[in-house]
XYZ file of C-alpha atoms in Angstrom:
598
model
C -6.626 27.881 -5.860
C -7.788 25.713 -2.850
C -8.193 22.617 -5.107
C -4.678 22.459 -5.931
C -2.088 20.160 -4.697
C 0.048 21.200 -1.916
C 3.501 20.416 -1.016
C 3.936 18.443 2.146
C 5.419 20.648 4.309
C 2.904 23.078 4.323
C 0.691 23.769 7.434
C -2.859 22.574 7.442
C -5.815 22.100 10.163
C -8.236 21.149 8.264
C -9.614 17.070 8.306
C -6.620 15.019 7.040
C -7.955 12.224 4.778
C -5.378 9.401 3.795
C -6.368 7.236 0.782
C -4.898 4.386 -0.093
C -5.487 1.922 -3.402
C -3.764 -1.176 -4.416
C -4.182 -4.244 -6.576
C -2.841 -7.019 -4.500
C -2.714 -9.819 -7.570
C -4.184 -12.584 -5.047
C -1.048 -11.543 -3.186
C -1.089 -13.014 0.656
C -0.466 -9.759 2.736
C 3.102 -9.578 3.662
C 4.167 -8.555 6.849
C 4.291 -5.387 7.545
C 1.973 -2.388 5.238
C 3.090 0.703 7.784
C 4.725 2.525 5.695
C 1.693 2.673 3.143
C 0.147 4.796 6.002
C 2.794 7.830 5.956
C 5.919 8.745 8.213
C 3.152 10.453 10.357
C 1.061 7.327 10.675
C 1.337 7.276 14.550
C 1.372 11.264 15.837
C -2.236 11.947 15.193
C -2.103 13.917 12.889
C -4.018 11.880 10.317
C -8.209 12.082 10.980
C -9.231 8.890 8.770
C -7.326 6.120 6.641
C -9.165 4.996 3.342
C -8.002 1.565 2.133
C -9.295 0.257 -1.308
C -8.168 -2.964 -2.140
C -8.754 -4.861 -5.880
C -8.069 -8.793 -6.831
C -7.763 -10.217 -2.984
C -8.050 -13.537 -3.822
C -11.420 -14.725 -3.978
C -11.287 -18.225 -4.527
C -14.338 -20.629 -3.573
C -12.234 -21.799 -0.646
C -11.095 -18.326 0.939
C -14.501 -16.640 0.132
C -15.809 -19.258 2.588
C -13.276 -18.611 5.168
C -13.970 -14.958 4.777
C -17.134 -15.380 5.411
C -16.790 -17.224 8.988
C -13.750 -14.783 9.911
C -12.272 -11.541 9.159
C -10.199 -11.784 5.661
C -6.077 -11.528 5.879
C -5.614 -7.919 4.722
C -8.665 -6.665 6.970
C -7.172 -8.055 9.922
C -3.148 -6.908 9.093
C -5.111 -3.212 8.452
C -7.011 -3.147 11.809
C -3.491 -4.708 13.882
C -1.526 -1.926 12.244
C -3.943 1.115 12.457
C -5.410 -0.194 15.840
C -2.292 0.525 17.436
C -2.631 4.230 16.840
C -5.676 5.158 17.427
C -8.217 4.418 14.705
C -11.001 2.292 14.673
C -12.895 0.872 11.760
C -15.797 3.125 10.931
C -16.714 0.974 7.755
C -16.112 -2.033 5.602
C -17.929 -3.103 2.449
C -16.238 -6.211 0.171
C -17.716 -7.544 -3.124
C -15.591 -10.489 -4.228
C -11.883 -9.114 -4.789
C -12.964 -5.688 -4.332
C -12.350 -4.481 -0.455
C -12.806 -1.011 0.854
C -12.155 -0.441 4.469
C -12.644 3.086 6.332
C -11.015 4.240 9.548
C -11.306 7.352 11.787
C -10.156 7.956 14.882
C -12.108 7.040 17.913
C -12.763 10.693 18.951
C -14.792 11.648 15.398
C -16.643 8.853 16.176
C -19.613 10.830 17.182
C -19.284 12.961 14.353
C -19.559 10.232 11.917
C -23.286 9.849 10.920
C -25.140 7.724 8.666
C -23.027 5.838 7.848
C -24.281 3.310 4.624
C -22.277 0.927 2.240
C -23.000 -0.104 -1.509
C -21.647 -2.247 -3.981
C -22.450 -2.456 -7.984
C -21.005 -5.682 -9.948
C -20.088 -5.179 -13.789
C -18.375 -7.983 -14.684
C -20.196 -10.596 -17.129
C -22.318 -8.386 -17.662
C -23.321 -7.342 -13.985
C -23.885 -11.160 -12.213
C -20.092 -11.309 -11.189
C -18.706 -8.842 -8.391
C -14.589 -9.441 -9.908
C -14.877 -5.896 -11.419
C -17.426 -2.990 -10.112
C -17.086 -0.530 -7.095
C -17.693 -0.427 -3.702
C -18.167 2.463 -1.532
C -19.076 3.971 1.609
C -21.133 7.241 2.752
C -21.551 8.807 5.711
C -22.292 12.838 7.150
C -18.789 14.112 8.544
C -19.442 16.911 10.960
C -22.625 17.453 8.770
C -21.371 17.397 5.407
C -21.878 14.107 3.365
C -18.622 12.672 1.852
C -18.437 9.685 -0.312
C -15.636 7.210 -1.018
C -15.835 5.024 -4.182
C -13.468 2.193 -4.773
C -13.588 0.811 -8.442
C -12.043 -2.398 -9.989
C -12.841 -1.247 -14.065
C -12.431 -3.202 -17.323
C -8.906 -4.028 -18.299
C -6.724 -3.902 -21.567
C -6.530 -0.736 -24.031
C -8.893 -1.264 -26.323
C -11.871 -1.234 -23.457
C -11.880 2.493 -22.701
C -15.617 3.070 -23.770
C -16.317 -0.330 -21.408
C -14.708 1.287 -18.444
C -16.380 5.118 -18.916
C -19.668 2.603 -19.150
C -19.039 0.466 -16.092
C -18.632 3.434 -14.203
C -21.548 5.539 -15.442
C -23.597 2.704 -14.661
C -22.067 2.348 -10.994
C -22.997 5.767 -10.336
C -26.900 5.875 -11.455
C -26.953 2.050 -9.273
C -25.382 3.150 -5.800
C -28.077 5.080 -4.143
C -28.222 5.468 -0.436
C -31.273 6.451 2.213
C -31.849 9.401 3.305
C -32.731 13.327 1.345
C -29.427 15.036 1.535
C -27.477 12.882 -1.149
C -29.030 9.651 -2.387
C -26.231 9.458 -5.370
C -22.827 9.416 -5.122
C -22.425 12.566 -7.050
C -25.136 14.406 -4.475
C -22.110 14.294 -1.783
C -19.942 17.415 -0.970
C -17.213 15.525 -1.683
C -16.525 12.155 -3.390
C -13.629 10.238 -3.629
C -12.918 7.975 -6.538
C -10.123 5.694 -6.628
C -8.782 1.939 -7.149
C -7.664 0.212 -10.484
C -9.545 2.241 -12.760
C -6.965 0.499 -15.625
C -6.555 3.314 -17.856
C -3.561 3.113 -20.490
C -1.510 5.213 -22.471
C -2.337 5.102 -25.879
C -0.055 5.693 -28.804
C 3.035 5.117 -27.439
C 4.866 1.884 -28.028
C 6.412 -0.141 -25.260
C 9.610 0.847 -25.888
C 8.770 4.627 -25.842
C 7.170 4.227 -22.432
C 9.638 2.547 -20.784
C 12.355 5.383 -22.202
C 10.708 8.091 -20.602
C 10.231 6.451 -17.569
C 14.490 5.511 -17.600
C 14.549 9.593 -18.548
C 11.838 10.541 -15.925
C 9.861 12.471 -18.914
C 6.444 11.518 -17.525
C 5.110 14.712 -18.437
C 5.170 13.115 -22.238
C 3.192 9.907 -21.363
C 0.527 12.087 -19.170
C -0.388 13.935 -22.452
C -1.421 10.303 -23.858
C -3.141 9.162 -20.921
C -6.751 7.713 -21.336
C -7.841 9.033 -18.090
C -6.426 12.874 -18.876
C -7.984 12.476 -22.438
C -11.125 11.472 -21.432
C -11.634 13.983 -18.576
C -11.620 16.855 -21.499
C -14.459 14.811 -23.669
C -16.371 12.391 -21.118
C -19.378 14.827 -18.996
C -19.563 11.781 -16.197
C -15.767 12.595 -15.613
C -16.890 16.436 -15.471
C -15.548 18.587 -12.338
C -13.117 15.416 -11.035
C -9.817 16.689 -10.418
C -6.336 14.962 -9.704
C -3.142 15.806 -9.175
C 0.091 15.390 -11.205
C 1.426 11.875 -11.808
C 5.099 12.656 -10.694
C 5.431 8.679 -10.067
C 6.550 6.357 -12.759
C 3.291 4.056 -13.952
C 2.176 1.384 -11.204
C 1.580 -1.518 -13.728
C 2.730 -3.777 -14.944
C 5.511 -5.338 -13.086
C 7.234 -8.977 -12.418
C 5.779 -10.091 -9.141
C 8.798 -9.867 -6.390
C 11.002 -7.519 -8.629
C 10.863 -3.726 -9.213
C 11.065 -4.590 -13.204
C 8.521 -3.638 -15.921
C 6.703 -7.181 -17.463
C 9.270 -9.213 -19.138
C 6.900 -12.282 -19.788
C 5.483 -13.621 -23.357
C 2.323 -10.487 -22.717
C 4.845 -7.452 -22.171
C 1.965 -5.305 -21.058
C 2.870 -2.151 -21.888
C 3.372 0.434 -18.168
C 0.968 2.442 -17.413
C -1.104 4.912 -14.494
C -3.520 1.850 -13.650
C -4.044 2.489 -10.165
C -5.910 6.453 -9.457
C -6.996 8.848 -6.756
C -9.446 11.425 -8.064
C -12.128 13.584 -6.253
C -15.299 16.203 -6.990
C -16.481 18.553 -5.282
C -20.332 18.931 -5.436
C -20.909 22.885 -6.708
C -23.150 23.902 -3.452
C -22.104 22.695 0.216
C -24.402 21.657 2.232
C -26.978 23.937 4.188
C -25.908 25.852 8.025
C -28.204 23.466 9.879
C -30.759 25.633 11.181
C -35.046 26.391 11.898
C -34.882 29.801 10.129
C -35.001 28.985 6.583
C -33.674 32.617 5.598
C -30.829 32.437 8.135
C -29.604 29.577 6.726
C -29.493 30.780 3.290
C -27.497 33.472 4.911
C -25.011 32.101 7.129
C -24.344 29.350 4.338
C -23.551 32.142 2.239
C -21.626 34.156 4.387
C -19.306 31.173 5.497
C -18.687 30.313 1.871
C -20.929 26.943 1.178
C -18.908 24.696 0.096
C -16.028 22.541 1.439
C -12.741 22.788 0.143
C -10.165 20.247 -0.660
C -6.369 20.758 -0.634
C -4.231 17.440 -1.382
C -0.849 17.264 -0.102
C 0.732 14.453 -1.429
C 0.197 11.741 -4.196
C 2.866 9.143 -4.829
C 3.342 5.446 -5.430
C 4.920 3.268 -2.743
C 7.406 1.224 -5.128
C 9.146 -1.069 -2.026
C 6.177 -3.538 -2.432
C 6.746 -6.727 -4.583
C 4.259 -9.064 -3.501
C 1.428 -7.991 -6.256
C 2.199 -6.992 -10.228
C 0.587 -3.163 -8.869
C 2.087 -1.158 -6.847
C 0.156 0.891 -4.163
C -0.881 4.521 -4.828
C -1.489 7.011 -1.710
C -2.896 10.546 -1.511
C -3.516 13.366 1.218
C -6.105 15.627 1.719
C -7.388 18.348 3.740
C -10.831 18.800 4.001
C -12.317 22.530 5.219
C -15.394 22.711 6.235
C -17.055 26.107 6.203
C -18.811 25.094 9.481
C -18.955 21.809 11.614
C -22.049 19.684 13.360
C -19.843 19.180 16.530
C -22.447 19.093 19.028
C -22.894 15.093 20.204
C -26.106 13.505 20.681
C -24.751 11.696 23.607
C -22.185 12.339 26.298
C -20.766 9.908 29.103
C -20.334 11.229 32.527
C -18.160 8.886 34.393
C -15.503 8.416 36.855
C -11.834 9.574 36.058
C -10.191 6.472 37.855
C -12.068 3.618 38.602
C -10.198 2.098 41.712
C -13.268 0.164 43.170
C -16.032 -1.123 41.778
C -18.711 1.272 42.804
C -16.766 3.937 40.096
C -18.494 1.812 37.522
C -21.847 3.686 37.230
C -22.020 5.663 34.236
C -24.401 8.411 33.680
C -25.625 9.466 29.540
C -27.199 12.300 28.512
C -29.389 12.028 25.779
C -30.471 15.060 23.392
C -34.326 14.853 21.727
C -32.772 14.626 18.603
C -31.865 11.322 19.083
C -33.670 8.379 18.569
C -32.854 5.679 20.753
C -33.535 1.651 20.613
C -33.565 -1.251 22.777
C -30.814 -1.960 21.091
C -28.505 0.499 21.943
C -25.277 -0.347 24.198
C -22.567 1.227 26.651
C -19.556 -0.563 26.297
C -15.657 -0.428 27.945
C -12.768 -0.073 25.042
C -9.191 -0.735 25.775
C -7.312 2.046 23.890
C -6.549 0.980 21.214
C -10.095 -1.363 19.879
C -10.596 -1.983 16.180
C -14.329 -1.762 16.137
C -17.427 -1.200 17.444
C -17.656 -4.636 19.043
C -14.003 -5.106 20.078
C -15.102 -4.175 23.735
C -13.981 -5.670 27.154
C -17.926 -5.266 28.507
C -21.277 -3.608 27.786
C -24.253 -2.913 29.366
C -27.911 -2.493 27.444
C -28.988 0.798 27.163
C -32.444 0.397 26.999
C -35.180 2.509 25.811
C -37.321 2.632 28.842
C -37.626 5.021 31.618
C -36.249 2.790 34.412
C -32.933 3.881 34.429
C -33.490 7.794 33.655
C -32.847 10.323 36.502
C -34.234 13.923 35.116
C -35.271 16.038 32.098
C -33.790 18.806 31.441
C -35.241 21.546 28.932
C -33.252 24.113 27.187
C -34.164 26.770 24.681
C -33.258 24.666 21.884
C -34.367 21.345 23.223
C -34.839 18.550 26.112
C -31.506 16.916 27.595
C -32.726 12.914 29.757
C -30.150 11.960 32.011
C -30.112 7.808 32.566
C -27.702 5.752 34.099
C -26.025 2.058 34.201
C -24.290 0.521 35.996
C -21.174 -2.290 35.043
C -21.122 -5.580 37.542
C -18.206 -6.460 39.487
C -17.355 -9.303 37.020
C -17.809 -7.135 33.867
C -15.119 -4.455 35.227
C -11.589 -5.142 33.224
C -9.166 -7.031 35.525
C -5.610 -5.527 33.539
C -5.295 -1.944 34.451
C -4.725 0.488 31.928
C -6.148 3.324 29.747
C -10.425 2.323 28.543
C -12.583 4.707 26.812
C -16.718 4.385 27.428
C -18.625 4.286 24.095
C -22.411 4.424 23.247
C -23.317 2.386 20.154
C -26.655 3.855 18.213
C -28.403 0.377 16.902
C -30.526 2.868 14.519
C -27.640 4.884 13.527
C -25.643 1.723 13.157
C -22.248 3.821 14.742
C -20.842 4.747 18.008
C -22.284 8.462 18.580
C -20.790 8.917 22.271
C -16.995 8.488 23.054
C -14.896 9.344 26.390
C -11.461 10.837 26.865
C -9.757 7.856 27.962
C -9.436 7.310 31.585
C -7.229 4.745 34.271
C -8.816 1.706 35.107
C -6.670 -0.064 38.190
C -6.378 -2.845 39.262
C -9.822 -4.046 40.277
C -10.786 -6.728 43.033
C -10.589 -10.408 41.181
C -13.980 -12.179 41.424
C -13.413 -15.849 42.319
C -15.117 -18.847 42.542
C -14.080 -22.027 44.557
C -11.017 -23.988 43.151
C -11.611 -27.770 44.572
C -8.707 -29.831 44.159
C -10.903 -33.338 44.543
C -12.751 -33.534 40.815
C -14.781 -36.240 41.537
C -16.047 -34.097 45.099
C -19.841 -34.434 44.784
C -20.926 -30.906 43.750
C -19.605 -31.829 39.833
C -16.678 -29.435 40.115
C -14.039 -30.558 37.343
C -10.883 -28.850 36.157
C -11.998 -28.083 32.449
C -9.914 -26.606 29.071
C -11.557 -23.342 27.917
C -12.597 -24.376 24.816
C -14.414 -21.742 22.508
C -17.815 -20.992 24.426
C -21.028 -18.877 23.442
C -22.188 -16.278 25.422
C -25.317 -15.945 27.567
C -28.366 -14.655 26.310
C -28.531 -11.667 29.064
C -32.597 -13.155 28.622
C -35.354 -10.534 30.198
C -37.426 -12.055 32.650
C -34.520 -14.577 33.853
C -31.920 -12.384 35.691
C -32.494 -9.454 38.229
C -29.159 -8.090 35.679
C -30.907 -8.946 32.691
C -29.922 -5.720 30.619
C -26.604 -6.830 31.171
C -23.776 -8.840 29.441
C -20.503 -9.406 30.128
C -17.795 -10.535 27.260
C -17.441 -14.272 26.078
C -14.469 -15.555 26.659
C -13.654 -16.249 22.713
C -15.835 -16.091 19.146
C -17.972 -18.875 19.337
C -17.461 -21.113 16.465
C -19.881 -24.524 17.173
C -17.130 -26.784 14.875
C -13.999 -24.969 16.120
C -11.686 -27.641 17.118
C -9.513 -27.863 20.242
C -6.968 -25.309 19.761
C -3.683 -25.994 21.256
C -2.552 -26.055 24.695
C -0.528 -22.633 24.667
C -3.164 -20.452 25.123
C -5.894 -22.500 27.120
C -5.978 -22.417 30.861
C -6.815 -24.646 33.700
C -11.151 -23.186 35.660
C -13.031 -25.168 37.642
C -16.578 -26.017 35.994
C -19.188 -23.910 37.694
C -21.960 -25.388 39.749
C -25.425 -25.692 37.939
C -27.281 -22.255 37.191
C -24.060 -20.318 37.831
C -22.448 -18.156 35.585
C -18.845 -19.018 34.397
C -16.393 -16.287 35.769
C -14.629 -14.089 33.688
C -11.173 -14.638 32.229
C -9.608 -11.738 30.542
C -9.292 -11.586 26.852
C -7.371 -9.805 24.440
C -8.524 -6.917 22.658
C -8.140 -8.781 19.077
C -10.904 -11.063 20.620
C -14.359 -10.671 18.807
C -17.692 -10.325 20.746
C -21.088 -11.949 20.734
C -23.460 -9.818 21.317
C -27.079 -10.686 22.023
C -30.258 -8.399 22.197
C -32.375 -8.486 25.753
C -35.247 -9.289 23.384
C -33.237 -12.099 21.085
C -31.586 -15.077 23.049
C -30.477 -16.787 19.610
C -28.608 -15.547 17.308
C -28.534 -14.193 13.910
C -26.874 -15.153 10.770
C -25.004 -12.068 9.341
C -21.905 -11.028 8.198
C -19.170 -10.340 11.351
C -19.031 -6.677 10.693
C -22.822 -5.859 10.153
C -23.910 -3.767 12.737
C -26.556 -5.083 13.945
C -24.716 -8.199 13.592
C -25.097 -9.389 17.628
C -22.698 -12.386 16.676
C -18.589 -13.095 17.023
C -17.516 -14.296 13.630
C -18.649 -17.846 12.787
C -21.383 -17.683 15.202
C -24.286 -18.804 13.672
C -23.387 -18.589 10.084
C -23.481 -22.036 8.846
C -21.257 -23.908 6.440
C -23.910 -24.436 3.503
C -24.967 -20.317 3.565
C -21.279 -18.938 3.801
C -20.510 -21.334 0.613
C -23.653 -19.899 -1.262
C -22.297 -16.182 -0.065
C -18.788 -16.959 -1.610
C -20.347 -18.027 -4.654
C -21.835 -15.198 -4.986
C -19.638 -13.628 -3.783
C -21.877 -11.331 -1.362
C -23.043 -11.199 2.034
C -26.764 -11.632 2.332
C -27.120 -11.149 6.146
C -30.537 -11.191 8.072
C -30.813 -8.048 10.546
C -32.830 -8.750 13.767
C -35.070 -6.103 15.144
C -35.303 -4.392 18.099
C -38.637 -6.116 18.822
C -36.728 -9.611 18.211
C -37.588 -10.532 14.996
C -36.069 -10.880 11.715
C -36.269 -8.540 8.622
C -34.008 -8.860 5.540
C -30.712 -7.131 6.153
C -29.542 -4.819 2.704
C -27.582 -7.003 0.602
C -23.825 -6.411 1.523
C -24.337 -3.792 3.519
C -21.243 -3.852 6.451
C -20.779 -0.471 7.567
C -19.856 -0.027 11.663
């Protein structure tokens, strides 16, 4: 049956999915989570890593930092998965409760409508510490949903938890006709601490099949197993066989079941399940009899094989330990066809290979706010660039129309200034972010940038000489507002040097440099930056900028910038992100409450 588990070994092309859930117990991430990722992590062979996370500590004090920067285990994920390829597609956070999405950079395109959601249950639905958190998008057509759940604890709270998580499904509902519900989705994903126990069974009996490896005997007494046979909101979920010992509850830094006062009895805590919707979604196509054809002809639905399903026992730092699964997805056909494509220059060695030309199918709907950018392999996000250029929606830049049967191809063009062009050689990718579509839709094979002609500005050894030059540190700076109307270049932008953070102290001398102030009306030049760096991005229509969450996408700001100290505390209170999304015509509508998807 194509919905049954898999060994490992066996051969499989179809999208490789890689969930992973763990209750971290307020743990601080330790050093190193590769392994949590597979033996495969770095070959490729892996489409998209799914990281839930439950109980990061969400104390008044690190809710606030969270708020002005990138939380711990966010940050350790993107370093480690960064470094092979993937890029952060997604990230939606409700208190404890984290979810995180990555693909790699080549789906990109093929990643649409992308939306995030996030239900509360605890105290009664005003407090985020227990609920779910998910994210949506269209894979290669088909709409797949990942839900990442943090349920009522302790035995006796079964009906609470099959409640909690009826009532997250009926409140997560999404834009858009194809699948407003979770359950409306091909596919959906449902994992985290769903806290299920085994019933009956004393502690002692649990713990001596464990020692005896009869697990088969505790799954028959599972609250989870039972339930699927008698609850109809569990109906069509599958999962596969628990052939790892229980996950909870152990002594933090050992490998031993609970020896405190509680003795909490071991159990399957932590879950991976998934459902597949009965019909797949429709062959897109105009000839409404066709597609009820060809969809039937190519079998509807997707299919869903997992390969593996295990528990990753080596970690310490939390009393859970993490739970991973693989799965192939088949589609029976795939939406492959970009709405953008780059044409570009397969070495830039000078500075006139930085003209880039896009071609734009009718089908898409473009913005003002809309942006090519330069990636160093290897970027964690949309706005972990080197330099963009605006995109703009306006005819100035465009070169032809084309017409095809099907529909109309315009051709524009940009163009990168000499100071926006990287100044380390190496492998870049172009990308073209979609403001409406809140994703990048166009990626490039990757391509050798080398070195590049330094731009420099006069170095005067005399700071007191009378044109004001002084030898200053590079502190944090903001960003210019590339301002229309003030600048021949105004659809242009080139990367600040660092986030800008107003109250940042002086960091320390290690990593500052020695640059001559620039004369009056002159732009600073450029200094390179790391990748890890984050961006502040401003509209052409917007010179200020706008209080919202780092990884909301329209989100124009670094981290920090702009958010200030009284409306990050209210936001860790409430543990939510209530962020302010500027429009395309410059000004400011109400953002959807949480909502940071890439």
């Amino acid at each position: 049956m194509e919905n049954q588990p898999q060994t490992e070994g066996e051969t499989d092309h179809g999208f490789r999915v890689h969930i992973v859930t763990w209750n971290v117990g307020s743990a601080v991430p330790p050093d190193d989570v590769t392994s949590l990722f597979g033996p495969h992590a770095g070959d490729g062979s892996t489409d998209m890593f799914i990281i839930g996370l439950q109980e990061m500590n969400s104390m008044i004090n690190k809710r606030l930092k969270d708020a002005l920067f990138h939380d711990q285990w966010s940050e350790l994920c993107m370093d480690t998965l960064s470094r092979f390829g993937y890029v952060l597609v997604a990230s939606q956070r409700m208190q404890g409760v984290l979810l995180l999405v990555f693909s790699k950079f080549c789906h990109l395109p093929f990643l649409r409508g992308v939306q995030t959601e996030k239900t509360r249950t605890g105290l009664g639905g005003y407090w985020g510490n227990k609920g779910g958190v998910s994210a949506r998008m269209t894979m290669f057509g088909h709409p797949v949903c990942f839900l990442n759940c943090h349920l009522p604890a302790h035995m006796r709270n079964l009906e609470q938890r099959m409640e909690d998580f009826e009532s997250i499904l009926q409140q997560q509902q999404f834009d858009g006709a194809t699948a407003s519900g979770v359950l409306d989705h091909d596919v959906v994903f449902w994992f985290g601490d769903l806290n299920f126990r085994i019933e009956d069974y004393d502690i002692h009996v649990v713990k001596s099949a464990i020692d005896s490896n009869k697990l088969p005997l505790l799954w028959e007494r599972d609250q989870l197993n039972i339930a699927k046979n008698s609850e109809s909101i569990l109906d069509g979920f599958l999962e596969g066989p628990l052939k790892f010992p229980p996950t909870y509850k152990f002594d933090v830094g050992t490998h031993r079941y609970d020896t405190s006062s509680k003795k909490r009895k071991p159990a399957w805590t932590d879950r991976i399940l998934w459902r597949l919707r009965c019909t797949g979604s429709p062959v897109p196509t105009h000839n409404a009899a066709l597609q009820r054809g060809l969809t039937s002809w190519l079998g509807g639905a997707t299919k869903v094989v997992q390969h593996s399903y295990r528990s990753h026992m080596g970690y310490t730092c939390s009393d859970h330990k993490p739970v991973s699964a693989v799965f192939s997805l088949h589609f029976p056909f795939k939406v492959d066809l970009p709405l953008v494509t780059l044409e570009y220059e397969k070495e830039w060695t000078k500075v006139s290979d930085a003209t880039v030309r896009f071609t734009v199918r009718s089908s898409f709907q473009r913005s003002s706010w809309d942006w090519v950018a330069i990636y160093k392999v290897g970027f964690k996000h949309h706005k972990d660039y080197v330099a963009y250029v605006w995109a703009k929606a306006d005819h100035g830049s465009q070169i032809i129309t084309l017409h095809t049967p099907t529909c109309y191809l315009s051709i524009f063009s940009v163009t990168f200034t000499e100071e926006d062009l990287p100044r380390d050689a190496g492998e870049y990718i172009l990308g073209f972010y979609s403001n409406n579509m809140n994703t990048i839709i166009g990626v490039t094979l990757p391509f050798q940038v080398r070195t590049l002609p330094a731009v420099f500005l006069p170095v005067f050894s005399d700071v007191s000489s009378e044109d004001d030059s002084t030898l200053v540190l590079l502190a944090p700076a903001s960003s210019r507002s590339p301002s229309p109307g003030k600048s021949k270049h105004h659809h242009r932008h080139r990367r600040s040097r660092s986030p800008a953070h107003s109250n940042t102290p002086m960091p320390s001398l290690q990593g500052l440099s020695l640059h001559p102030r620039p004369l009056e009306g002159l732009p600073s030049s450029r200094s390179p930056c790391s990748a890890a760096k984050k961006e502040r991005l401003v509209s052409p229509q917007d010179t200020l900028p706008s209080p919202i969450s780092p990884l909301t996408p329209r989100s124009p700001v670094s981290p920090g910038g702009g958010v200030s100290a009284p409306e990050a505390l209210i936001a860790a209170i409430l543990g939510e992100h209530r962020p302010t999304q500027v429009t395309p015509t410059g000004g400011r509508s109400p953002g959807k409450t949480g909502e940071t998807s890439l």
